[in-house]
PDB file of C-alpha atoms and ligand atoms in Angstrom:
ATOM      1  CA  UNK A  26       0.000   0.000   0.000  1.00 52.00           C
ATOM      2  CA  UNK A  27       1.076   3.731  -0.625  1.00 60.00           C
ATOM      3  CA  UNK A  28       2.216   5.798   1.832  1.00 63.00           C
ATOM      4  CA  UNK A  29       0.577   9.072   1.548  1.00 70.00           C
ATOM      5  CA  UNK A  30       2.951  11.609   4.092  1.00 74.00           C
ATOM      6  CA  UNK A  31       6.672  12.310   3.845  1.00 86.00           C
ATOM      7  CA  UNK A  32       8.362  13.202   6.850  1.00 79.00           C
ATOM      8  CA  UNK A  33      10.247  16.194   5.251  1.00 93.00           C
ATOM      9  CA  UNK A  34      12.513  18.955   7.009  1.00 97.00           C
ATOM     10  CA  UNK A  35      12.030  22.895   6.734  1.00 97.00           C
ATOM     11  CA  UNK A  36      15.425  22.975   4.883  1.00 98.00           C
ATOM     12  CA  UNK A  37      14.652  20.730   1.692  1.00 98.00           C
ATOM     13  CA  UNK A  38      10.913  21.561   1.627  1.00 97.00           C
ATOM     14  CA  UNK A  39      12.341  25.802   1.351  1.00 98.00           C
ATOM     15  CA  UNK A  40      15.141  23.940  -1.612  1.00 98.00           C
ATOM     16  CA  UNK A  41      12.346  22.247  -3.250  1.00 98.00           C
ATOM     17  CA  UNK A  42      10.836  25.582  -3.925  1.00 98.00           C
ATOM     18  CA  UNK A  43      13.759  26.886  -5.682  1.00 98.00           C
ATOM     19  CA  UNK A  44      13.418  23.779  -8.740  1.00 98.00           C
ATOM     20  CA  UNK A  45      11.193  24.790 -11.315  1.00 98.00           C
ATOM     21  CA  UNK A  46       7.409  23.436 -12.282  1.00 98.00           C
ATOM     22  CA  UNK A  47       7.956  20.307 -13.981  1.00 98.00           C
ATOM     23  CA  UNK A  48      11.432  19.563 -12.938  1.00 98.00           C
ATOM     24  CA  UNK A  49      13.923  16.901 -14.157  1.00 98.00           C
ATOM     25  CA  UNK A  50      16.745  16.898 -11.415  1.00 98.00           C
ATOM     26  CA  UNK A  51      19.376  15.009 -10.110  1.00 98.00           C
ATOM     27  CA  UNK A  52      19.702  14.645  -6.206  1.00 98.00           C
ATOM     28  CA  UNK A  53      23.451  13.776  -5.892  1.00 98.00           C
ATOM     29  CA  UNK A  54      23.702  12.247  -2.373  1.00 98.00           C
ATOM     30  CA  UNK A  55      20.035  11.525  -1.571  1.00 98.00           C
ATOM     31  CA  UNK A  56      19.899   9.426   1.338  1.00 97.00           C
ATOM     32  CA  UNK A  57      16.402   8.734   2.229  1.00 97.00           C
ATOM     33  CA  UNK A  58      15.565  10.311  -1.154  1.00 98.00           C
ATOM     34  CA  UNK A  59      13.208  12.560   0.697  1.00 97.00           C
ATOM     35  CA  UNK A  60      13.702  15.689  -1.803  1.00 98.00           C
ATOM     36  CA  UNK A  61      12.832  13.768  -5.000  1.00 98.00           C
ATOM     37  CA  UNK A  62       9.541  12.053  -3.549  1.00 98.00           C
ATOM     38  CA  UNK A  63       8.537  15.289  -1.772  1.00 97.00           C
ATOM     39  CA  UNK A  64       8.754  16.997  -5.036  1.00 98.00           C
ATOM     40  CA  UNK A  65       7.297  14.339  -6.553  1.00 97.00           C
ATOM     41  CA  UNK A  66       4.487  14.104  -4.732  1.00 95.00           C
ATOM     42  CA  UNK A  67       3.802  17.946  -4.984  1.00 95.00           C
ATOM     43  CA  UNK A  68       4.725  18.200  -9.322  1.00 97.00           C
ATOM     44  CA  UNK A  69       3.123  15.580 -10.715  1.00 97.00           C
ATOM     45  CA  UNK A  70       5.486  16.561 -13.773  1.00 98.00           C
ATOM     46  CA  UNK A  71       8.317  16.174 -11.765  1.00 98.00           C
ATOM     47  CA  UNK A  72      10.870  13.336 -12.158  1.00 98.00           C
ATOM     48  CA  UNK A  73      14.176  12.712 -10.729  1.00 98.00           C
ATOM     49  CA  UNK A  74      17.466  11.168 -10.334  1.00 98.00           C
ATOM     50  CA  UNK A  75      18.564  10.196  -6.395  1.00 98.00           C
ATOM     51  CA  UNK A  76      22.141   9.111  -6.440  1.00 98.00           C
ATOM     52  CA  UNK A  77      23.995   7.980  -3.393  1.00 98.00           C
ATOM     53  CA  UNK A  78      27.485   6.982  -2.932  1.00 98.00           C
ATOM     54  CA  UNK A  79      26.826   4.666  -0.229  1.00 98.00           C
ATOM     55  CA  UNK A  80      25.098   1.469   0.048  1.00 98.00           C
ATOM     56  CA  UNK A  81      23.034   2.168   3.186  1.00 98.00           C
ATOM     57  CA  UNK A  82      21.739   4.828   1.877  1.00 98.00           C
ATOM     58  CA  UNK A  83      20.766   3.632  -1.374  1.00 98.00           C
ATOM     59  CA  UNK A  84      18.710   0.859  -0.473  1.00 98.00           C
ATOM     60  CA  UNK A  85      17.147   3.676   2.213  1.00 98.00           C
ATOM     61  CA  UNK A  86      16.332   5.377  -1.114  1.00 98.00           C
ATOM     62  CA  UNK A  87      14.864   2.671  -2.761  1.00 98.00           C
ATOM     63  CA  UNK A  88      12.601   1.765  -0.251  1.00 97.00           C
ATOM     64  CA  UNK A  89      11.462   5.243   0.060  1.00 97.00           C
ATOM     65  CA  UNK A  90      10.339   5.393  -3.491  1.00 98.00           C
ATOM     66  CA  UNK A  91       8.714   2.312  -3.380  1.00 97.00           C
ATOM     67  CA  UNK A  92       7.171   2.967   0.169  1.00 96.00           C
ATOM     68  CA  UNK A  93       5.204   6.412  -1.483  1.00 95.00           C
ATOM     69  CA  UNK A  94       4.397   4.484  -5.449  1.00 96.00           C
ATOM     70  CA  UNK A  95       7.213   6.545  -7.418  1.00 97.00           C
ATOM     71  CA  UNK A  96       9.380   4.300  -9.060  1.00 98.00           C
ATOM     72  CA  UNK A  97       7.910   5.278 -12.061  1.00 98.00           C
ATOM     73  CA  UNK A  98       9.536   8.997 -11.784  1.00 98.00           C
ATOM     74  CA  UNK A  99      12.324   8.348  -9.673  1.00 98.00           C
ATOM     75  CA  UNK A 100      16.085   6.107 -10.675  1.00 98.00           C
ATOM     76  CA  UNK A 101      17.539   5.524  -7.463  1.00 98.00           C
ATOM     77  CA  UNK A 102      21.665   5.173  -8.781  1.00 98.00           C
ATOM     78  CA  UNK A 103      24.365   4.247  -6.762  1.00 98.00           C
ATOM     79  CA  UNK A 104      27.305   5.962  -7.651  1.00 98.00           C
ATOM     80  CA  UNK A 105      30.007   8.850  -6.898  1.00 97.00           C
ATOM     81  CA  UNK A 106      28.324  12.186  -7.220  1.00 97.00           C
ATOM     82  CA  UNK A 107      27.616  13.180 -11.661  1.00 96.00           C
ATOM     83  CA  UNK A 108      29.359   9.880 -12.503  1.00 96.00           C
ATOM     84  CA  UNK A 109      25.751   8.034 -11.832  1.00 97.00           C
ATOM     85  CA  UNK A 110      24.504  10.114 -15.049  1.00 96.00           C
ATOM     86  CA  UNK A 111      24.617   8.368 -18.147  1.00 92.00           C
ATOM     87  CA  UNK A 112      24.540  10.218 -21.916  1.00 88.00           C
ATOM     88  CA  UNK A 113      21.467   9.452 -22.545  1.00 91.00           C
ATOM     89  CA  UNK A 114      20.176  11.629 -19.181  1.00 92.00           C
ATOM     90  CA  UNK A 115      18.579  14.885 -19.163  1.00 91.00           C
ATOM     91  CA  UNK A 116      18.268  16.288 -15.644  1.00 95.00           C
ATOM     92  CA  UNK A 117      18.545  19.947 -16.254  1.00 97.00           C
ATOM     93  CA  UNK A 118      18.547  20.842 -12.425  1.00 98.00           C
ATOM     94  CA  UNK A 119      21.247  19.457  -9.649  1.00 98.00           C
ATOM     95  CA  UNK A 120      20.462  19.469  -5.575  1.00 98.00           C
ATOM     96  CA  UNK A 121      23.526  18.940  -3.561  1.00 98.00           C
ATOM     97  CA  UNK A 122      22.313  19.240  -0.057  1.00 98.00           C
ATOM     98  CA  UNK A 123      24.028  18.490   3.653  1.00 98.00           C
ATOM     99  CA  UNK A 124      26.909  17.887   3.403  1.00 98.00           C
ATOM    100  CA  UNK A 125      30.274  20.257   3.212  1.00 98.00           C
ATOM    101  CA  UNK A 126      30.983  23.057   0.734  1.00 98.00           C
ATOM    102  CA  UNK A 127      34.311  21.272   0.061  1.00 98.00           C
ATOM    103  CA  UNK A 128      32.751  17.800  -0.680  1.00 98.00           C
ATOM    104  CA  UNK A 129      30.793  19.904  -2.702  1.00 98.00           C
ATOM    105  CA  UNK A 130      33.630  21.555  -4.601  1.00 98.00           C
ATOM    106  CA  UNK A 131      35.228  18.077  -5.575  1.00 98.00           C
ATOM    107  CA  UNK A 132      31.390  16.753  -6.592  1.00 97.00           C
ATOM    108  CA  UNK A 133      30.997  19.833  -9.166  1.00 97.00           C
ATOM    109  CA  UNK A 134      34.584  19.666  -9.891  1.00 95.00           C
ATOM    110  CA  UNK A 135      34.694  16.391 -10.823  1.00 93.00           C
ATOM    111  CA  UNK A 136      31.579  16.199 -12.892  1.00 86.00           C
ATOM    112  CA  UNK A 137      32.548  19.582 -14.649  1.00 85.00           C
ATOM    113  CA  UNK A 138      32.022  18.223 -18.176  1.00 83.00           C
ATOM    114  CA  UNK A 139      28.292  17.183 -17.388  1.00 83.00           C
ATOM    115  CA  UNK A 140      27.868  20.812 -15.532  1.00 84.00           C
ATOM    116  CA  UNK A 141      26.568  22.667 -18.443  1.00 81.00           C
ATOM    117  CA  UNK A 142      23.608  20.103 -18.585  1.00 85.00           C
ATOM    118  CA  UNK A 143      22.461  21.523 -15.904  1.00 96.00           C
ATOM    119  CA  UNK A 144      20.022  25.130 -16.006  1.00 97.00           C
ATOM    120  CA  UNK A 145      20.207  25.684 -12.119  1.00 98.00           C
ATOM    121  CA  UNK A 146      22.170  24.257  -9.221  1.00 98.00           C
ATOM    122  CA  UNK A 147      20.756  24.436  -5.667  1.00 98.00           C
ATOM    123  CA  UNK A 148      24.014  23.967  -2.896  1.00 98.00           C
ATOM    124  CA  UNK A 149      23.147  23.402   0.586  1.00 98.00           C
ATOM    125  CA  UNK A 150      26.375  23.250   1.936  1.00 98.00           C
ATOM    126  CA  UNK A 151      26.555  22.894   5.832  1.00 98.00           C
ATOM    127  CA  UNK A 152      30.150  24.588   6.438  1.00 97.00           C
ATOM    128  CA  UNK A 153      32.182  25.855   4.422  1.00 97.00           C
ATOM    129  CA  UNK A 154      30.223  27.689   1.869  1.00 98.00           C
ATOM    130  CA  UNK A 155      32.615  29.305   0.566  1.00 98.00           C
ATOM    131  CA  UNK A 156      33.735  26.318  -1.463  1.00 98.00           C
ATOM    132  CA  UNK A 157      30.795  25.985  -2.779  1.00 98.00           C
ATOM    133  CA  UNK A 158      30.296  29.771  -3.743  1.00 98.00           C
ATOM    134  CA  UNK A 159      33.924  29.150  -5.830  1.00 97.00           C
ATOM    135  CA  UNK A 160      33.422  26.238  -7.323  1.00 97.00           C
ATOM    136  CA  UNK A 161      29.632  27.335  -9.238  1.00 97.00           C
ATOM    137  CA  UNK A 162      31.508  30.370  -9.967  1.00 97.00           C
ATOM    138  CA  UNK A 163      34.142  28.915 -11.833  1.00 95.00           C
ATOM    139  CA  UNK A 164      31.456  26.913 -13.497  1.00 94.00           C
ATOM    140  CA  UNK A 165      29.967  29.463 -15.566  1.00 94.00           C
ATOM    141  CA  UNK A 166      27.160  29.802 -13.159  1.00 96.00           C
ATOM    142  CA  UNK A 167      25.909  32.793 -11.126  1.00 97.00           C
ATOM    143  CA  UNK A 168      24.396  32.865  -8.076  1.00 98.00           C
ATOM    144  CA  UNK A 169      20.989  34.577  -7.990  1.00 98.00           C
ATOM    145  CA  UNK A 170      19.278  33.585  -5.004  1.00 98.00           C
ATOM    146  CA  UNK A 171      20.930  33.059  -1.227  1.00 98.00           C
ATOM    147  CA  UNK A 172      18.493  31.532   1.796  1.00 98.00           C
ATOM    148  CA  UNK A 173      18.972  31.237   5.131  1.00 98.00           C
ATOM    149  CA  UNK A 174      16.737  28.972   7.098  1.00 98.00           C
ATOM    150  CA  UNK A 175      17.352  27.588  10.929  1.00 98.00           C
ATOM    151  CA  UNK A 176      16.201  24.130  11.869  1.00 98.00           C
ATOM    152  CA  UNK A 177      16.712  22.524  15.168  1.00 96.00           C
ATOM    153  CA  UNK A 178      19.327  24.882  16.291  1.00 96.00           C
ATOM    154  CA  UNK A 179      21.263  24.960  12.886  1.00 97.00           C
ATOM    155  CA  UNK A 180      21.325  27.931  10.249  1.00 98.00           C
ATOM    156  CA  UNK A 181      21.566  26.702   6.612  1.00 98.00           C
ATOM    157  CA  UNK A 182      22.649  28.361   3.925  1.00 98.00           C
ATOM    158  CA  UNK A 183      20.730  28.058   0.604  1.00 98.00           C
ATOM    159  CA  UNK A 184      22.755  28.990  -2.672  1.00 98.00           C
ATOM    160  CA  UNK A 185      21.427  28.909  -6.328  1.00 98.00           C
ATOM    161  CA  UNK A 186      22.971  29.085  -9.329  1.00 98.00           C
ATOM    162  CA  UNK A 187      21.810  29.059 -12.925  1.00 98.00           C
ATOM    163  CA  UNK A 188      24.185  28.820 -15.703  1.00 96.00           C
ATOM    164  CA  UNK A 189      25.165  31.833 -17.625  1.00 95.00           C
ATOM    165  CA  UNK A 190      28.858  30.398 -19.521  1.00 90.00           C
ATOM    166  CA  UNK A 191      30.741  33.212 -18.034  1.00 91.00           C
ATOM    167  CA  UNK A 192      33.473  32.960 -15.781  1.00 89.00           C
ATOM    168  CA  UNK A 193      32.000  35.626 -13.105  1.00 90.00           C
ATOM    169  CA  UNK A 194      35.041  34.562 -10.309  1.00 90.00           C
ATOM    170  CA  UNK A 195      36.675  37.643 -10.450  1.00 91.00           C
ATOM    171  CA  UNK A 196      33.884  39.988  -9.894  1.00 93.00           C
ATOM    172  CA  UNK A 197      33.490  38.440  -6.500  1.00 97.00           C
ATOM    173  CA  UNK A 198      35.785  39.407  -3.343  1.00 97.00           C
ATOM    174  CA  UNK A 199      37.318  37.312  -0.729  1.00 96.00           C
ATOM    175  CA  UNK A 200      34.589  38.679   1.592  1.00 97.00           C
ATOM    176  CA  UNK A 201      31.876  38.493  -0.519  1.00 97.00           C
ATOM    177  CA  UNK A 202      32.905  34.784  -1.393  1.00 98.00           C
ATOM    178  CA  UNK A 203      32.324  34.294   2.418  1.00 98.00           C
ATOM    179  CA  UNK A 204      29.685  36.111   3.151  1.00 98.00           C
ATOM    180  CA  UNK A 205      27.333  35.601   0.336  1.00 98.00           C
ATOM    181  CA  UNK A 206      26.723  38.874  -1.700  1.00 97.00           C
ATOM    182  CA  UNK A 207      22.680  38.878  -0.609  1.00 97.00           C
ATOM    183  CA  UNK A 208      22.945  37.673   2.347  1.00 98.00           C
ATOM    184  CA  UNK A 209      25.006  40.709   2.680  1.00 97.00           C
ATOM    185  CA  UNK A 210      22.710  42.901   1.339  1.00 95.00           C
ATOM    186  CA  UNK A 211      19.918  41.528   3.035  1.00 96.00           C
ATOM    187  CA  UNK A 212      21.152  41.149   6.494  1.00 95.00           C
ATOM    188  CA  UNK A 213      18.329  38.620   7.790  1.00 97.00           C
ATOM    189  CA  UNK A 214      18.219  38.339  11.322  1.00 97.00           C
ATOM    190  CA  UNK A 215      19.812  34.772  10.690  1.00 98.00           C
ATOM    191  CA  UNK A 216      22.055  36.568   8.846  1.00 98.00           C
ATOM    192  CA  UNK A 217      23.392  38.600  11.970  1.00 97.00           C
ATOM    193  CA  UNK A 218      23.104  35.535  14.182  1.00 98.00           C
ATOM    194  CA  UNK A 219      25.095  33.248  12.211  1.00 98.00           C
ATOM    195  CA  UNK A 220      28.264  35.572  11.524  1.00 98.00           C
ATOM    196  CA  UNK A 221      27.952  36.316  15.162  1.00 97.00           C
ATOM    197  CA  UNK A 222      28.434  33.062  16.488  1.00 97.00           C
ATOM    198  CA  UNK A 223      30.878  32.501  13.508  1.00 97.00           C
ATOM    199  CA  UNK A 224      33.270  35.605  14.918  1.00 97.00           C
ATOM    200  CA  UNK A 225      32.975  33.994  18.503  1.00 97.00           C
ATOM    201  CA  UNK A 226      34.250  30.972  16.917  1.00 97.00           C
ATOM    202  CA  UNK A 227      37.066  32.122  15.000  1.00 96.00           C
ATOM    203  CA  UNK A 228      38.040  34.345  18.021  1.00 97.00           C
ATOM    204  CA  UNK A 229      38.721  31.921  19.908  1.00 97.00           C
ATOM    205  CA  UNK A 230      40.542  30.068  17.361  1.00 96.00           C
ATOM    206  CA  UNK A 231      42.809  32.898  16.955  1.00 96.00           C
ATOM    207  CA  UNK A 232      43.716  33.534  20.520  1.00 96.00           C
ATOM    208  CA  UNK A 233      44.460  29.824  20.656  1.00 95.00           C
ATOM    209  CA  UNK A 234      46.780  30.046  17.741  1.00 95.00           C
ATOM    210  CA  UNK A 235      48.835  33.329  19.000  1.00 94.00           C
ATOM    211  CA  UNK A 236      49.254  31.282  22.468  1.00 94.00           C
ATOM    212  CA  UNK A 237      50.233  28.174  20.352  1.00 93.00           C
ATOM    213  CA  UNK A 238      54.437  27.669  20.553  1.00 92.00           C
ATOM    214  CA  UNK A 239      54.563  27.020  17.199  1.00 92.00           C
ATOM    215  CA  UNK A 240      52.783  29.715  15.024  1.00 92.00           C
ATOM    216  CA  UNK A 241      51.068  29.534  11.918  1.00 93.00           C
ATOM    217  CA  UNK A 242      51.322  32.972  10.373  1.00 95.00           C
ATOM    218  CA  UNK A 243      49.596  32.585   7.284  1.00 95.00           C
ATOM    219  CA  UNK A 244      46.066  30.949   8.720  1.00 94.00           C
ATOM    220  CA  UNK A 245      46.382  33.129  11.767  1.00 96.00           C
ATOM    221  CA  UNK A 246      46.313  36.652   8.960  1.00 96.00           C
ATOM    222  CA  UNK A 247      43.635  34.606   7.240  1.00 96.00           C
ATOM    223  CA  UNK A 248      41.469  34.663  10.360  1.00 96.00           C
ATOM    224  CA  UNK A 249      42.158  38.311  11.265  1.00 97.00           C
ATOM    225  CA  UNK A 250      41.410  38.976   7.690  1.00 97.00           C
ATOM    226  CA  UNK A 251      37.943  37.240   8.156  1.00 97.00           C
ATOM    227  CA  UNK A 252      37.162  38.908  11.491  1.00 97.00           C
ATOM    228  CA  UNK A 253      37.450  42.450  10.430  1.00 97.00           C
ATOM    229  CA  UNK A 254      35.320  41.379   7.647  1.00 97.00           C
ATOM    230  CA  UNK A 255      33.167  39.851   9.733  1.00 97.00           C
ATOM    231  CA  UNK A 256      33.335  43.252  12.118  1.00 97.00           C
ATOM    232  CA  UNK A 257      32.715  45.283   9.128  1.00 95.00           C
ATOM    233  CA  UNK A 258      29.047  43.785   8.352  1.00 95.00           C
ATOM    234  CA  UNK A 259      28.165  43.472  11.741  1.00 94.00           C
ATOM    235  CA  UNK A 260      28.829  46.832  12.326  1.00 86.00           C
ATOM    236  CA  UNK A 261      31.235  46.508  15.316  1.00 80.00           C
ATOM    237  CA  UNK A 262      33.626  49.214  16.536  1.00 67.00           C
TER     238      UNK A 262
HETATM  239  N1  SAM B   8      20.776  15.356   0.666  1.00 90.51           N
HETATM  240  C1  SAM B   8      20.144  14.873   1.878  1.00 90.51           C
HETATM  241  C2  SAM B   8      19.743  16.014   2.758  1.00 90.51           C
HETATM  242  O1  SAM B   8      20.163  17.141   2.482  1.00 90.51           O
HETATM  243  O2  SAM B   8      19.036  15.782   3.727  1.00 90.51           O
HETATM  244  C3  SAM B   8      21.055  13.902   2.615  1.00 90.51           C
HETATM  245  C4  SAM B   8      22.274  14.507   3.227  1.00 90.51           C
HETATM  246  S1  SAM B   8      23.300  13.285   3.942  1.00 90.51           S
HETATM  247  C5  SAM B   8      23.899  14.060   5.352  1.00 90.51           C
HETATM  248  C6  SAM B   8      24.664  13.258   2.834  1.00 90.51           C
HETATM  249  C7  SAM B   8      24.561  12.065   1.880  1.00 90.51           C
HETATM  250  O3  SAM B   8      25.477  12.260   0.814  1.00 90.51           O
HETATM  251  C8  SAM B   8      24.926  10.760   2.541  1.00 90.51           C
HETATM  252  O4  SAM B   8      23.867   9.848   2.389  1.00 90.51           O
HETATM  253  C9  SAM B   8      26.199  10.302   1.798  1.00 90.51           C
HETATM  254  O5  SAM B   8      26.247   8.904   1.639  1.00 90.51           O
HETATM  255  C10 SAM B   8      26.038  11.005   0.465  1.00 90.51           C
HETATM  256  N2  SAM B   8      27.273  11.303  -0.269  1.00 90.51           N
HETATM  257  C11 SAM B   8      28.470  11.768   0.222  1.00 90.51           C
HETATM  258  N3  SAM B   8      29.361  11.916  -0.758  1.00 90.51           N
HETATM  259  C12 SAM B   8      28.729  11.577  -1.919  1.00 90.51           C
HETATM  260  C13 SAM B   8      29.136  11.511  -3.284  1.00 90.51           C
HETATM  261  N4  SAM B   8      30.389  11.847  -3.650  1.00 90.51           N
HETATM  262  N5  SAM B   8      28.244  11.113  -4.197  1.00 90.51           N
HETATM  263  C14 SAM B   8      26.991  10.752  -3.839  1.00 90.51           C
HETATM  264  N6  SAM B   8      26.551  10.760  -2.561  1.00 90.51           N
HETATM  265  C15 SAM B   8      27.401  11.189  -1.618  1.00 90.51           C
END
């Protein structure tokens, strides 16, 4: 029998709203495959790709999609990030959600020559962001929307890009590469509470690191670097 309701977080049902109507998407690393049958469920156009690197979590998939009657619209693939697409595939969207920006980085990096496939990308990177923001940059992509959303104690960022074939890297500075350029602009109460806790963090980083016998010059001026940045958009003196 057909299950009727997904148990779906607040942070892929707010992604799901950045595919379009109709979407054909890949979900590289899908787990439970909850994105592709939510979306399903919701766009009866929709179809989807889940692929997941790991065996646990592709049989988790598979029973997911048969637990909720979508086999039909949704290929559960095991496989290592793009290399589960085959030529005859036409996902033109790509969800890469919870895990790191640097996994991230080496997912889109190593699946560059399948990238242009792709219309939009939606990153959900859960630290380091920044990898993520450089590696759809140096795909020819730009980024036109950035989220934040908190869930169970966590913010998320939310980054999508849609594919322009320009190189728009060096238009973006360090801090903005950190930041995100709308978040900046936007300065969301999340916004202000995540760099917050951030500069706590990295202050205490740095303090251990000057108090450290053996000093590490270059990461300790990165991390100065990124608090004064970080001072600069929250306003502190
Ligand atoms: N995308 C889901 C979400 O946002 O809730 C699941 C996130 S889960 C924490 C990360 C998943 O990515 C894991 O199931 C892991 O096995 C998978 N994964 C990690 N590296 C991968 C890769 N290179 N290719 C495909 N899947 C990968």
């Amino acid at each position: 029998m057909k299950e009727k309701h997904l148990p779906i977080s607040k942070r892929l049902k707010t992604i799901a709203t950045y595919l379009s109507q109709g979407s054909y998407f890949l979900d590289v690393g899908s787990d439970h495959a909850y994105l592709p049958c939510y979306v399903c469920q919701h766009d009866h156009k929709a179809q989807a790709i889940a692929g997941e690197i790991n065996e646990g979590p592709f049989y988790s998939a598979k029973q997911t999609v048969e637990k909720y009657g979508l086999s039909n619209r949704i290929d559960v693939r095991l496989g290592d990030g793009l290399d589960v697409l085959n030529d005859s595939d036409a996902p033109f969207e790509l969800v890469i959600a919870g895990m790191g920006g640097t996994l991230i980085k080496k997912i889109l990096g190593r699946g560059h020559q399948l990238l242009t496939h792709f219309k939009r990308i939606i990153v959900q990177p859960n630290i380091d962001e920044r990898d993520a923001r450089i590696a759809l940059l140096r795909l020819g992509y730009t980024i036109t929307h950035e989220h934040l959303i908190k869930e169970n104690g966590h913010i998320y960022e939310i980054i999508v890009a849609d594919f322009i074939n320009s190189k728009e890297m060096e238009k973006w500075a360090e801090k903005d590469l950190l930041l995100g350029r709308q978040l900046q602009f936007e300065r969301h109460p999340l916004f202000i509470e995540k760099w917050q806790s951030e500069h706590r963090a990295r202050a205490r980083i740095l303090s251990q690191m000057k108090r450290a016998k053996k000093k590490n010059d270059e990461k300790m001026a990165r991390f100065e670097r990124e608090l004064s940045w970080i001072e600069e958009v929250l306003d502190y003196e």
